[in-house]
XYZ file of C-alpha atoms in Angstrom:
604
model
C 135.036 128.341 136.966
C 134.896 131.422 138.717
C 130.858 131.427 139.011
C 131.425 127.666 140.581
C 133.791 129.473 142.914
C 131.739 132.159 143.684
C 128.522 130.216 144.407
C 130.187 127.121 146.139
C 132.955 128.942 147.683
C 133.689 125.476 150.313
C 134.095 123.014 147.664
C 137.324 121.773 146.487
C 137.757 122.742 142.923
C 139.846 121.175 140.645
C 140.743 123.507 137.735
C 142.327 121.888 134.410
C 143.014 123.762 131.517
C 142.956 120.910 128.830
C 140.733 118.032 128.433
C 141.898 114.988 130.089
C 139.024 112.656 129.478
C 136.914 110.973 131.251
C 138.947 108.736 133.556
C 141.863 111.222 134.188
C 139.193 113.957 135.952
C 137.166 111.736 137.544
C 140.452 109.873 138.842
C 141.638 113.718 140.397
C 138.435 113.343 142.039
C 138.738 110.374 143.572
C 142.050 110.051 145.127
C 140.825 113.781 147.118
C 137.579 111.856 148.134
C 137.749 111.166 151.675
C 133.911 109.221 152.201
C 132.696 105.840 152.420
C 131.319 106.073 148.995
C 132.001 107.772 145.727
C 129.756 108.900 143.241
C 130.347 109.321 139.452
C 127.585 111.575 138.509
C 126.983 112.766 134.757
C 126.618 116.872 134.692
C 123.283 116.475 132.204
C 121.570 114.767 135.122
C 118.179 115.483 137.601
C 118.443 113.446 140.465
C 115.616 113.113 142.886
C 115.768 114.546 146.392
C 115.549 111.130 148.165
C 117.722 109.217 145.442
C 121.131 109.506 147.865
C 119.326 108.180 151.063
C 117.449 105.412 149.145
C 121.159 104.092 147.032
C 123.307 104.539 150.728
C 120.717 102.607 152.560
C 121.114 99.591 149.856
C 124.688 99.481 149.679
C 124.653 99.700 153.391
C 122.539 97.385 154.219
C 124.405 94.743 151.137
C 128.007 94.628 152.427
C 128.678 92.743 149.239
C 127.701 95.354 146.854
C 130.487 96.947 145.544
C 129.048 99.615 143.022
C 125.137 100.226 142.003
C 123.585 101.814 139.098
C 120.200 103.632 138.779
C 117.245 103.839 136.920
C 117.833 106.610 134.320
C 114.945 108.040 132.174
C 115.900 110.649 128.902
C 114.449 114.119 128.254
C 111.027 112.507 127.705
C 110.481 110.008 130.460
C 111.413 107.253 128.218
C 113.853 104.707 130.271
C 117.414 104.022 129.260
C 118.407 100.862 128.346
C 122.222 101.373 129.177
C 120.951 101.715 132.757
C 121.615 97.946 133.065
C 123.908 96.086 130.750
C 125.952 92.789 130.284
C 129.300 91.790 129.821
C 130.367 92.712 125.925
C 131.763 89.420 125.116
C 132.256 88.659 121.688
C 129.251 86.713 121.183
C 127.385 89.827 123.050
C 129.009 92.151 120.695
C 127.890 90.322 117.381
C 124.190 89.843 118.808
C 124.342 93.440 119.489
C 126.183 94.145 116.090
C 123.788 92.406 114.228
C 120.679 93.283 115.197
C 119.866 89.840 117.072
C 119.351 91.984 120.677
C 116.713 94.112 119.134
C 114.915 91.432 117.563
C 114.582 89.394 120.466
C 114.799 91.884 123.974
C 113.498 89.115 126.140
C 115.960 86.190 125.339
C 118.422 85.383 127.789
C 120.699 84.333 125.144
C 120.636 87.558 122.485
C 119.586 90.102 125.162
C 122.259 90.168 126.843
C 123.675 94.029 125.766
C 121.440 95.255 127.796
C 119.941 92.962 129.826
C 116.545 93.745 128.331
C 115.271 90.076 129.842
C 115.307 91.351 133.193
C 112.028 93.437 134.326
C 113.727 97.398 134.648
C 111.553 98.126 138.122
C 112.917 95.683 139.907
C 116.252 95.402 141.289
C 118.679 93.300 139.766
C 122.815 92.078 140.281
C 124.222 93.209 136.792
C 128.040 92.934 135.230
C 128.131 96.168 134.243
C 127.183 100.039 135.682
C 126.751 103.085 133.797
C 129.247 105.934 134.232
C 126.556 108.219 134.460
C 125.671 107.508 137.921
C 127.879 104.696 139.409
C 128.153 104.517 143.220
C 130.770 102.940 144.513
C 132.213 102.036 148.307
C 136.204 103.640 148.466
C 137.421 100.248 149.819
C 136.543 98.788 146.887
C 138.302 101.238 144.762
C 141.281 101.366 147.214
C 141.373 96.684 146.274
C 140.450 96.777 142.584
C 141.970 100.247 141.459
C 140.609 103.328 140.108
C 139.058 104.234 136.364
C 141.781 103.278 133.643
C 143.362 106.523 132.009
C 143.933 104.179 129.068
C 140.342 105.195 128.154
C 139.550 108.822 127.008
C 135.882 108.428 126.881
C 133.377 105.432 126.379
C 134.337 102.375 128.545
C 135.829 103.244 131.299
C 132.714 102.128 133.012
C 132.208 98.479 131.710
C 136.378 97.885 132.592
C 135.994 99.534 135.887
C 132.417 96.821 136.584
C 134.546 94.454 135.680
C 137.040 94.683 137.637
C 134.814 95.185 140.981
C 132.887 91.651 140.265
C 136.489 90.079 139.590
C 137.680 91.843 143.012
C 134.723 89.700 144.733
C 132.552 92.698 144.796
C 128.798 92.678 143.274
C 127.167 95.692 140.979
C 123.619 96.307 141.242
C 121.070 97.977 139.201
C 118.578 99.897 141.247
C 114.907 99.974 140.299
C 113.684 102.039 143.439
C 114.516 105.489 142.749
C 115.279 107.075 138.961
C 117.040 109.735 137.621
C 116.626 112.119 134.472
C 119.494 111.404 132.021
C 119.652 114.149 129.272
C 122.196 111.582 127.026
C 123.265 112.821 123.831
C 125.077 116.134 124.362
C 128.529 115.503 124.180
C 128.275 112.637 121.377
C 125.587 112.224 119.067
C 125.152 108.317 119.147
C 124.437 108.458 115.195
C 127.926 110.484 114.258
C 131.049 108.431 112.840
C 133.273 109.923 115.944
C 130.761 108.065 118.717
C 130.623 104.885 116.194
C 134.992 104.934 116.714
C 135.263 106.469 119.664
C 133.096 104.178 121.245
C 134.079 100.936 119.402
C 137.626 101.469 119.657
C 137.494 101.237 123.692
C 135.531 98.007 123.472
C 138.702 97.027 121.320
C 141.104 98.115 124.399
C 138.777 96.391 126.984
C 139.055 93.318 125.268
C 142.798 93.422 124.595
C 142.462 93.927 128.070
C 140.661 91.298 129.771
C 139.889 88.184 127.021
C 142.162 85.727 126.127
C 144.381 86.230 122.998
C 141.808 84.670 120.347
C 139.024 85.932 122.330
C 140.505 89.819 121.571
C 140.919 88.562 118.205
C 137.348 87.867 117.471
C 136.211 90.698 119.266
C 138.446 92.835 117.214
C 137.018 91.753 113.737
C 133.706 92.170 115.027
C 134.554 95.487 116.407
C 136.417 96.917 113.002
C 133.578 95.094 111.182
C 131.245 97.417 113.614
C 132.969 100.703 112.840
C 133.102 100.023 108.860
C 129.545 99.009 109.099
C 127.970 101.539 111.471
C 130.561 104.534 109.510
C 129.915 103.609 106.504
C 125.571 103.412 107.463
C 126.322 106.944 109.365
C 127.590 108.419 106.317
C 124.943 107.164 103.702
C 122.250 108.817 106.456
C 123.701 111.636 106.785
C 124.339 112.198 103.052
C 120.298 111.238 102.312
C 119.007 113.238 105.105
C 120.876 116.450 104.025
C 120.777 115.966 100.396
C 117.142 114.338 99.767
C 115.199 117.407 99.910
C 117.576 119.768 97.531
C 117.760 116.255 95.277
C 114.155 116.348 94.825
C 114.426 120.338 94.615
C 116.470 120.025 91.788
C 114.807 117.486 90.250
C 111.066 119.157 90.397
C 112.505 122.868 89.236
C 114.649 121.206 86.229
C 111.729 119.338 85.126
C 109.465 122.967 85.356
C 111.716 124.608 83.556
C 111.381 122.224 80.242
C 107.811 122.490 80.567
C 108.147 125.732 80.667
C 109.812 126.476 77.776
C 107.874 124.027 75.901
C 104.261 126.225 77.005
C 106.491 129.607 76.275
C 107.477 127.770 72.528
C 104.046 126.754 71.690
C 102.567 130.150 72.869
C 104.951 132.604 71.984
C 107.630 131.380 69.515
C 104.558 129.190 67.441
C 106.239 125.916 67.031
C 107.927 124.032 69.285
C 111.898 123.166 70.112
C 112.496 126.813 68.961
C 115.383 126.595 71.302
C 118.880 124.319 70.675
C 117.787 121.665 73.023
C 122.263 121.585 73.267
C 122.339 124.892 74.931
C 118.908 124.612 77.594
C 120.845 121.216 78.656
C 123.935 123.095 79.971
C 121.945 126.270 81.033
C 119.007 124.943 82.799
C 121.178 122.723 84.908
C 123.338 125.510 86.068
C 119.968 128.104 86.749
C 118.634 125.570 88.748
C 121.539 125.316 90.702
C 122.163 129.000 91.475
C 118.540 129.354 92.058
C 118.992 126.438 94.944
C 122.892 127.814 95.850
C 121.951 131.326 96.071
C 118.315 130.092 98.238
C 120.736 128.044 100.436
C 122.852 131.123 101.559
C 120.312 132.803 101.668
C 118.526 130.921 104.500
C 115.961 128.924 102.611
C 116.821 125.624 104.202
C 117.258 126.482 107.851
C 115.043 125.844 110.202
C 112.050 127.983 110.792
C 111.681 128.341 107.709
C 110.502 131.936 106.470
C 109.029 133.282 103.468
C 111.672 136.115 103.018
C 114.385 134.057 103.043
C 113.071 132.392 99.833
C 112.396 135.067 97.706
C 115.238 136.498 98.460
C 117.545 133.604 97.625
C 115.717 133.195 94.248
C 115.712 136.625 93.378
C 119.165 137.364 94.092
C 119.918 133.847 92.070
C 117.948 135.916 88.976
C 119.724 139.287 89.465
C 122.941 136.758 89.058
C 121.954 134.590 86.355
C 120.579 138.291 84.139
C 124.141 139.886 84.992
C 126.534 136.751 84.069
C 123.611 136.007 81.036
C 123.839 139.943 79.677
C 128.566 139.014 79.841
C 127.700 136.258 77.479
C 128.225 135.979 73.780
C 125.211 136.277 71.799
C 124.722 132.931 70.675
C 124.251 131.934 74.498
C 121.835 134.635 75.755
C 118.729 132.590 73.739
C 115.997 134.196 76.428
C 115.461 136.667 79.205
C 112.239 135.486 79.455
C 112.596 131.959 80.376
C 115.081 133.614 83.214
C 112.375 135.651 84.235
C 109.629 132.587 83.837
C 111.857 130.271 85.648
C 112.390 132.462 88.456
C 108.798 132.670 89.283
C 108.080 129.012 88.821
C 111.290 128.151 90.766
C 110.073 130.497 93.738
C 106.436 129.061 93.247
C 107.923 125.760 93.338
C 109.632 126.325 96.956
C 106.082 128.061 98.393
C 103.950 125.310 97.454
C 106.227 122.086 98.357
C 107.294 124.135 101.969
C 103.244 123.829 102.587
C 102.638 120.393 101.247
C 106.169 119.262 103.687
C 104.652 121.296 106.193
C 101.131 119.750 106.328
C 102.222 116.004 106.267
C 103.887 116.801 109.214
C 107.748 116.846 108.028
C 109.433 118.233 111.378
C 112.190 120.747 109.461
C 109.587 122.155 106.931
C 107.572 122.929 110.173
C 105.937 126.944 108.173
C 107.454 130.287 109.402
C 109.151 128.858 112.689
C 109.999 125.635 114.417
C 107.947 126.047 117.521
C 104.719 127.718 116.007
C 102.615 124.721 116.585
C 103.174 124.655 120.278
C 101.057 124.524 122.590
C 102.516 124.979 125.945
C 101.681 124.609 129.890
C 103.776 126.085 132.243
C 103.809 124.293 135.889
C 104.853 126.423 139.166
C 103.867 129.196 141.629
C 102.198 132.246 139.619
C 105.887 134.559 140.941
C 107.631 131.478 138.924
C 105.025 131.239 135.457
C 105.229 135.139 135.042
C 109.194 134.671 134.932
C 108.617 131.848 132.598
C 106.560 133.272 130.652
C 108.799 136.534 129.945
C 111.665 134.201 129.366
C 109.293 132.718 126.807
C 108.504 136.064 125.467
C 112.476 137.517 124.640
C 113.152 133.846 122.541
C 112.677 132.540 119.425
C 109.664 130.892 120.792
C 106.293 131.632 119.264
C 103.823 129.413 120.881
C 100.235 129.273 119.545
C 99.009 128.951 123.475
C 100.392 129.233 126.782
C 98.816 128.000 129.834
C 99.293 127.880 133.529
C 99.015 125.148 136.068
C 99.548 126.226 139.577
C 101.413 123.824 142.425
C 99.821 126.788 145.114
C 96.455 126.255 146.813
C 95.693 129.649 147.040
C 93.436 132.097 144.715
C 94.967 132.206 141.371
C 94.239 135.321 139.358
C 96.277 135.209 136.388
C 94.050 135.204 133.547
C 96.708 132.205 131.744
C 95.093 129.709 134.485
C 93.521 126.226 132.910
C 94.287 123.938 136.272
C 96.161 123.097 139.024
C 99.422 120.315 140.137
C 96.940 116.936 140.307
C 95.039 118.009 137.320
C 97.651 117.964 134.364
C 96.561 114.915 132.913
C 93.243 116.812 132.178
C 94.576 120.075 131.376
C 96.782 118.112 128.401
C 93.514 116.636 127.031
C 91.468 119.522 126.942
C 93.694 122.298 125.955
C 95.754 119.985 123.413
C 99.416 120.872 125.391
C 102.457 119.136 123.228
C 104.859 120.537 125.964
C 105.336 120.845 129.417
C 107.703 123.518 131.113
C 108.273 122.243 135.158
C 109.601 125.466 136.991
C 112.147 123.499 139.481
C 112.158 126.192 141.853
C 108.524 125.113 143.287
C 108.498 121.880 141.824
C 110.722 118.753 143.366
C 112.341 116.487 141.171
C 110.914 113.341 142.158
C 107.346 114.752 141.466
C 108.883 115.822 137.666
C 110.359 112.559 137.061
C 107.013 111.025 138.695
C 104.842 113.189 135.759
C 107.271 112.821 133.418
C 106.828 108.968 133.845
C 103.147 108.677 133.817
C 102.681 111.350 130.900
C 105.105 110.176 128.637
C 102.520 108.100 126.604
C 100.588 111.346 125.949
C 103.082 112.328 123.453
C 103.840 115.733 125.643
C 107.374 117.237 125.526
C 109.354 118.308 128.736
C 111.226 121.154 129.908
C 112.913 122.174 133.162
C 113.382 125.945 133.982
C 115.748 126.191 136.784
C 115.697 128.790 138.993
C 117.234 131.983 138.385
C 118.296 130.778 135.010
C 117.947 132.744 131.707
C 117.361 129.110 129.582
C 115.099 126.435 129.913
C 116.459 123.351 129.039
C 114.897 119.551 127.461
C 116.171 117.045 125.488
C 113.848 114.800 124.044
C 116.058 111.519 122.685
C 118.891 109.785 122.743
C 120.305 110.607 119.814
C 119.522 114.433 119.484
C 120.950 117.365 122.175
C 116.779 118.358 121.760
C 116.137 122.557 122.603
C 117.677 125.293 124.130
C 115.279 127.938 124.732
C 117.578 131.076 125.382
C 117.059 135.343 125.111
C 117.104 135.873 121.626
C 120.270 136.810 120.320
C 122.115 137.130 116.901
C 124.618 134.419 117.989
C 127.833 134.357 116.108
C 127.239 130.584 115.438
C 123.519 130.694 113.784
C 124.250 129.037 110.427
C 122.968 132.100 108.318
C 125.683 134.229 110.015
C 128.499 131.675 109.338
C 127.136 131.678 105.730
C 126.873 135.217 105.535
C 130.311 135.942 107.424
C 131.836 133.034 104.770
C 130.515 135.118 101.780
C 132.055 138.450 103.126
C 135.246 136.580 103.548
C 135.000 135.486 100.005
C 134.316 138.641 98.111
C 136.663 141.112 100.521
C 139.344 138.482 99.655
C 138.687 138.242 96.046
C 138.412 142.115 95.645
C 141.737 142.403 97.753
C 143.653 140.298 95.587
C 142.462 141.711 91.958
C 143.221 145.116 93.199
C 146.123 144.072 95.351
C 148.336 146.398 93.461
C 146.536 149.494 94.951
C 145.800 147.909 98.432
C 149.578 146.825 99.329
C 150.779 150.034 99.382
C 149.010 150.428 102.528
C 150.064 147.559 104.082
C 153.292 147.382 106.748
C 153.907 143.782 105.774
C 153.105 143.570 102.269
C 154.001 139.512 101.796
C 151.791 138.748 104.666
C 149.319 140.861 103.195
C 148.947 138.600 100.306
C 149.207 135.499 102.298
C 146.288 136.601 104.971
C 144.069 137.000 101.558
C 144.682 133.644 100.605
C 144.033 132.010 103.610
C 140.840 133.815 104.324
C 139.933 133.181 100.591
C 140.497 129.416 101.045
C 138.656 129.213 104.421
C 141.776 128.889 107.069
C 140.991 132.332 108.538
C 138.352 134.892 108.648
C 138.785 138.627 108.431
C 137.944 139.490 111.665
C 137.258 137.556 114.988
C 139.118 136.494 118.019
C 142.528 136.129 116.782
C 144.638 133.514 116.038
C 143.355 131.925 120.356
C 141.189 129.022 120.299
C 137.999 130.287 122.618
C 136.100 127.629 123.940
C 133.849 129.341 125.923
C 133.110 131.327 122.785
C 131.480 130.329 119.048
C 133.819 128.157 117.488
C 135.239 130.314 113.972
C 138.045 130.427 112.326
C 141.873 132.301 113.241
C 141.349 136.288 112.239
C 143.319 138.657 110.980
C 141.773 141.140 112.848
C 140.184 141.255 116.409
C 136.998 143.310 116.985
C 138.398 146.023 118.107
C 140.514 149.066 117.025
C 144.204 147.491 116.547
C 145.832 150.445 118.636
C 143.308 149.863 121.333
C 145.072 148.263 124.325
C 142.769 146.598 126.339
C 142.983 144.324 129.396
C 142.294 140.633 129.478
C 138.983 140.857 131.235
C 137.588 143.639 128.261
C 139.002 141.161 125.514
C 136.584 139.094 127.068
C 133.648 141.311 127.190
C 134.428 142.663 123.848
C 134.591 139.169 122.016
C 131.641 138.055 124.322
C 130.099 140.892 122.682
C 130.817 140.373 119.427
C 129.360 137.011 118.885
C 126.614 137.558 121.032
C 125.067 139.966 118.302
C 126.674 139.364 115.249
C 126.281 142.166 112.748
C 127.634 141.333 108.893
C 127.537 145.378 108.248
C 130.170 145.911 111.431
C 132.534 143.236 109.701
C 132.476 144.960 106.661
C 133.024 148.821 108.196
C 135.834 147.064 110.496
C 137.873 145.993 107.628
C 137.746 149.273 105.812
C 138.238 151.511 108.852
C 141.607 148.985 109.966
C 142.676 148.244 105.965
C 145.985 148.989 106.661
C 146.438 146.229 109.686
C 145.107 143.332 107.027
C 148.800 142.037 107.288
C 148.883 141.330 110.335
């Protein structure tokens, strides 16, 4: 808030310190509006430099317009659908439910979700407007009212087009200008909390506006909707994470039998030396702390690295040998196969990494994400050289980066392969699979117009706005697509939540079995004990931001401890730059030395 205050210091801010929804801040808005028109515009939007003058002169010149919608286009130049939609009746609803829209887009009858009958670059009178960009004349909001708070998100839109055509006022989608809609960043459209959120305001519009056994219907169809879509959302979820590690399992369990039967035959000279009794409950249980101790380790994030593997299966082998040497000796049947196994499990993770990687499997993409990118950067030379160092401090290792210059004049960086009107050829012959528009020297009408024509080229799209330290793209509906930011070891990088979980775990469990030594030290001796068990269990974490919900910060859990000394008295604005600090560049070994050096304080 205070950088919007400091840029824009003539607008009239509106501050709130909770989320309201939807309808409630957008209403604040409104009723300080003092215009003709009002405009409900989506923050994850690009609109083009002539798209105000081109929507004013259409309502103005159609008195009987009382809102208008745009043309919206995602990440990739791909149009929206939900830029024009119908009424969600109940017979709408189960068309849509069932599949019957998608089947057949061009039937007036089962198209009607989202109008996908009516030709998207042409103009059209529609029922319903998109929150995203919905234009509206104030006299119409002054007769027919403003959003309903009754909504928190999702909806408010379709009962607010509703109520302008049954105020005598017409909504119109607009074909002749477009805007860039990056949808997808607040709600993923696949998650269970869209599928209710979403389906659960369609339930109040309809309680709303239909008739009693209208609502009815449209009720069942919407619980049948969530149940359906929840329970499909689940099962997806549950394949996609799980798939992989199933077929993990499946291939290192089935090594490790052959294994042993080779090792028998070889080295023991006859086979099923070994109880079968005991490899069935032992070679279940390597397996899995080969794949557990891989998985904290890093060996299924994405890029994936080589180090990260051996080092999950080796420390799983240093684990199995030291729990294998504390067993009785009628369990410990072979070091060897340990030893064997470990090899073939770590063998096992190299080769089917390179076979995922070379049939194209996007989260198996070898050694990082982005290594197979080929990118062209598209501004003045001042704005590619700050691009490209941007580039340069990320995660980002691109196999090629090129320049096309927007400026007529003599180009001599070395990175040059074309200019503005030649990127169509520039894609072709230098293979680009991404293209990074610098907005400072580029307008964006002329990136949506690229974006547009390219977009069957298979080319991604990023915007680098000026000034910025990110670049920014999203590339579908239902993904929030990349960030490129300055590398940093962010708080909230899954191997640092592992690795911060693990540290939690073992301080904890050491804390406790020598809690008779460690309490002494401690002020409050019962909180001591409780602080353990709630880090233990996962309710709190040794050390973070206290017990203050930050959300401009990583989201973690309450700490004991803050990141600083506990007699240190600091003010607000250095809390902020300490914690700002702190999960910027995460360090696992400061943790550690900041729970010894304040052991006393752990009862807070």
């Amino acid at each position: 808030m205070a950088l919007v205050k400091e840029k824009f210091p003539t607008i009239k801010l509106i501050c709130n310190s909770v989320n309201t929804g939807f309808a409630v801040a957008n209403n604040q808005a409104i009723k300080m509006a003092a215009g003709e028109y009002v405009l409900l515009l989506n923050p994850d939007t690009i609109v083009q430099e002539d798209t105000f003058a081109k929507t004013l002169a259409f309502m103005d010149s159609h008195y009987d317009a009382g809102g208008l919608g745009i043309k919206m286009l995602d990440g990739k130049g791909n149009f929206l659908p939900e830029s024009k939609r119908g009424l969600p009746t109940p017979a709408v609803a189960f068309y849509k439910i069932f599949g019957l829209s998608k089947l057949f887009p061009n039937s007036k009858k089962f198209g009607q979700y989202h109008l996908t009958y009516l030709d998207k670059n042409q103009t059209h009178e529609v029922p319903v407007l998109s929150g995203a960009f919905m234009l509206m004349r104030k006299e119409t909001l002054d007769k027919v009212g403003l959003l309903d708070e009754t909504f928190f998100m999702y909806g408010e839109d379709i009962d607010l087009s509703y109520r302008i055509t049954e105020g005598g006022y017409k909504n119109y989608y607009f074909a002749d200008s477009s805007i860039i809609h990056y949808k997808g960043e607040s709600t993923k459209k696949s998650s269970v909390n869209y599928v209710i959120v979403f389906y659960k305001a369609m339930s109040i519009f309809a309680n709303k506006h239909f008739s009693n056994s209208n609502a009815k219907l449209f009720n069942f169809l919407i619980h049948l909707a969530i149940y359906l879509r929840a329970f499909v959302a689940i099962v997806a979820r549950m394949v996609k994470q799980l798939f992989y590690p199933a077929i993990d399992f499946v291939i290192i369990l089935s090594s490790l039998y052959l294994c042993k039967t080779v090792y028998e035959i070889n080295f023991k000279l006859y086979p099923n030396f070994y109880s079968k009794e005991i490899l069935n409950l032992f070679f279940p249980l390597y397996t899995l702390v080969w794949m557990t101790f891989t998985y904290f380790s890093g060996g299924y994030d994405t890029p994936l690295k080589l180090s990260k593997l051996i080092r999950g299966v080796l420390t799983g082998m240093g684990f199995i040998l030291v729990i294998y040497s504390l067993l009785p000796e009628f369990y410990r049947f072979s070091r060897a196969l340990i030893l064997i196994g470990s090899l073939v499990t770590l063998m096992i993770y190299i080769v089917t990494r390179v076979l995922y990687n070379f049939i194209g499997i996007k989260q198996f993409k070898w050694f990082n994400a982005k290594s197979g990118n080929r990118i062209a950067i598209i501004g003045s030379e001042q704005e590619f050289e700050r691009v490209h160092q941007l580039l340069k401090q990320t995660r980002i290792r691109a196999n090629f980066i090129g320049f096309i210059s927007n400026e007529n004049n003599g180009i001599r960086n070395t990175n040059y392969i074309g200019h503005f009107h030649q990127i169509s050829e520039a894609i072709e012959i230098h293979q680009i699979n991404e293209i990074i528009f610098c907005a400072k020297d580029i307008s964006s009408a002329n990136i949506i117009k690229h974006m547009v024509t390219l977009v069957t080229k298979g080319v991604e799209f990023k915007i680098a706005p000026p000034e910025s330290l990110s670049i920014i793209g999203s590339n579908s509906i239902d993904t929030a697509g990349d960030l490129y930011i300055i590398d940093v070891n962010n708080i909230g990088r899954p191997e640092n939540r592992r690795s911060k979980r693990l540290l939690d775990i073992g301080v904890s469990v050491f804390l406790l079995l020598f809690s008779i030594v460690f309490i002494f030290f401690q002020k409050n001796k019962i909180n001591f004990i409780k602080n353990c068990l709630l880090v233990l269990f996962g309710y709190h974490t040794w050390v973070g931001f206290g017990k203050q919900n930050r959300k401009d910060l990583p989201s973690i859990k309450p700490s004991v401890l803050l990141p600083m000394d506990n007699s240190t008295f600091l003010t607000n604005q250095n809390y902020d730059t300490v914690y700002f600090n702190y999960a910027k560049d995460y360090q696992i070994n400061s943790d550690f030395r900041h729970i010894i050096k304040n052991i006393k304080y752990l009862g807070n």
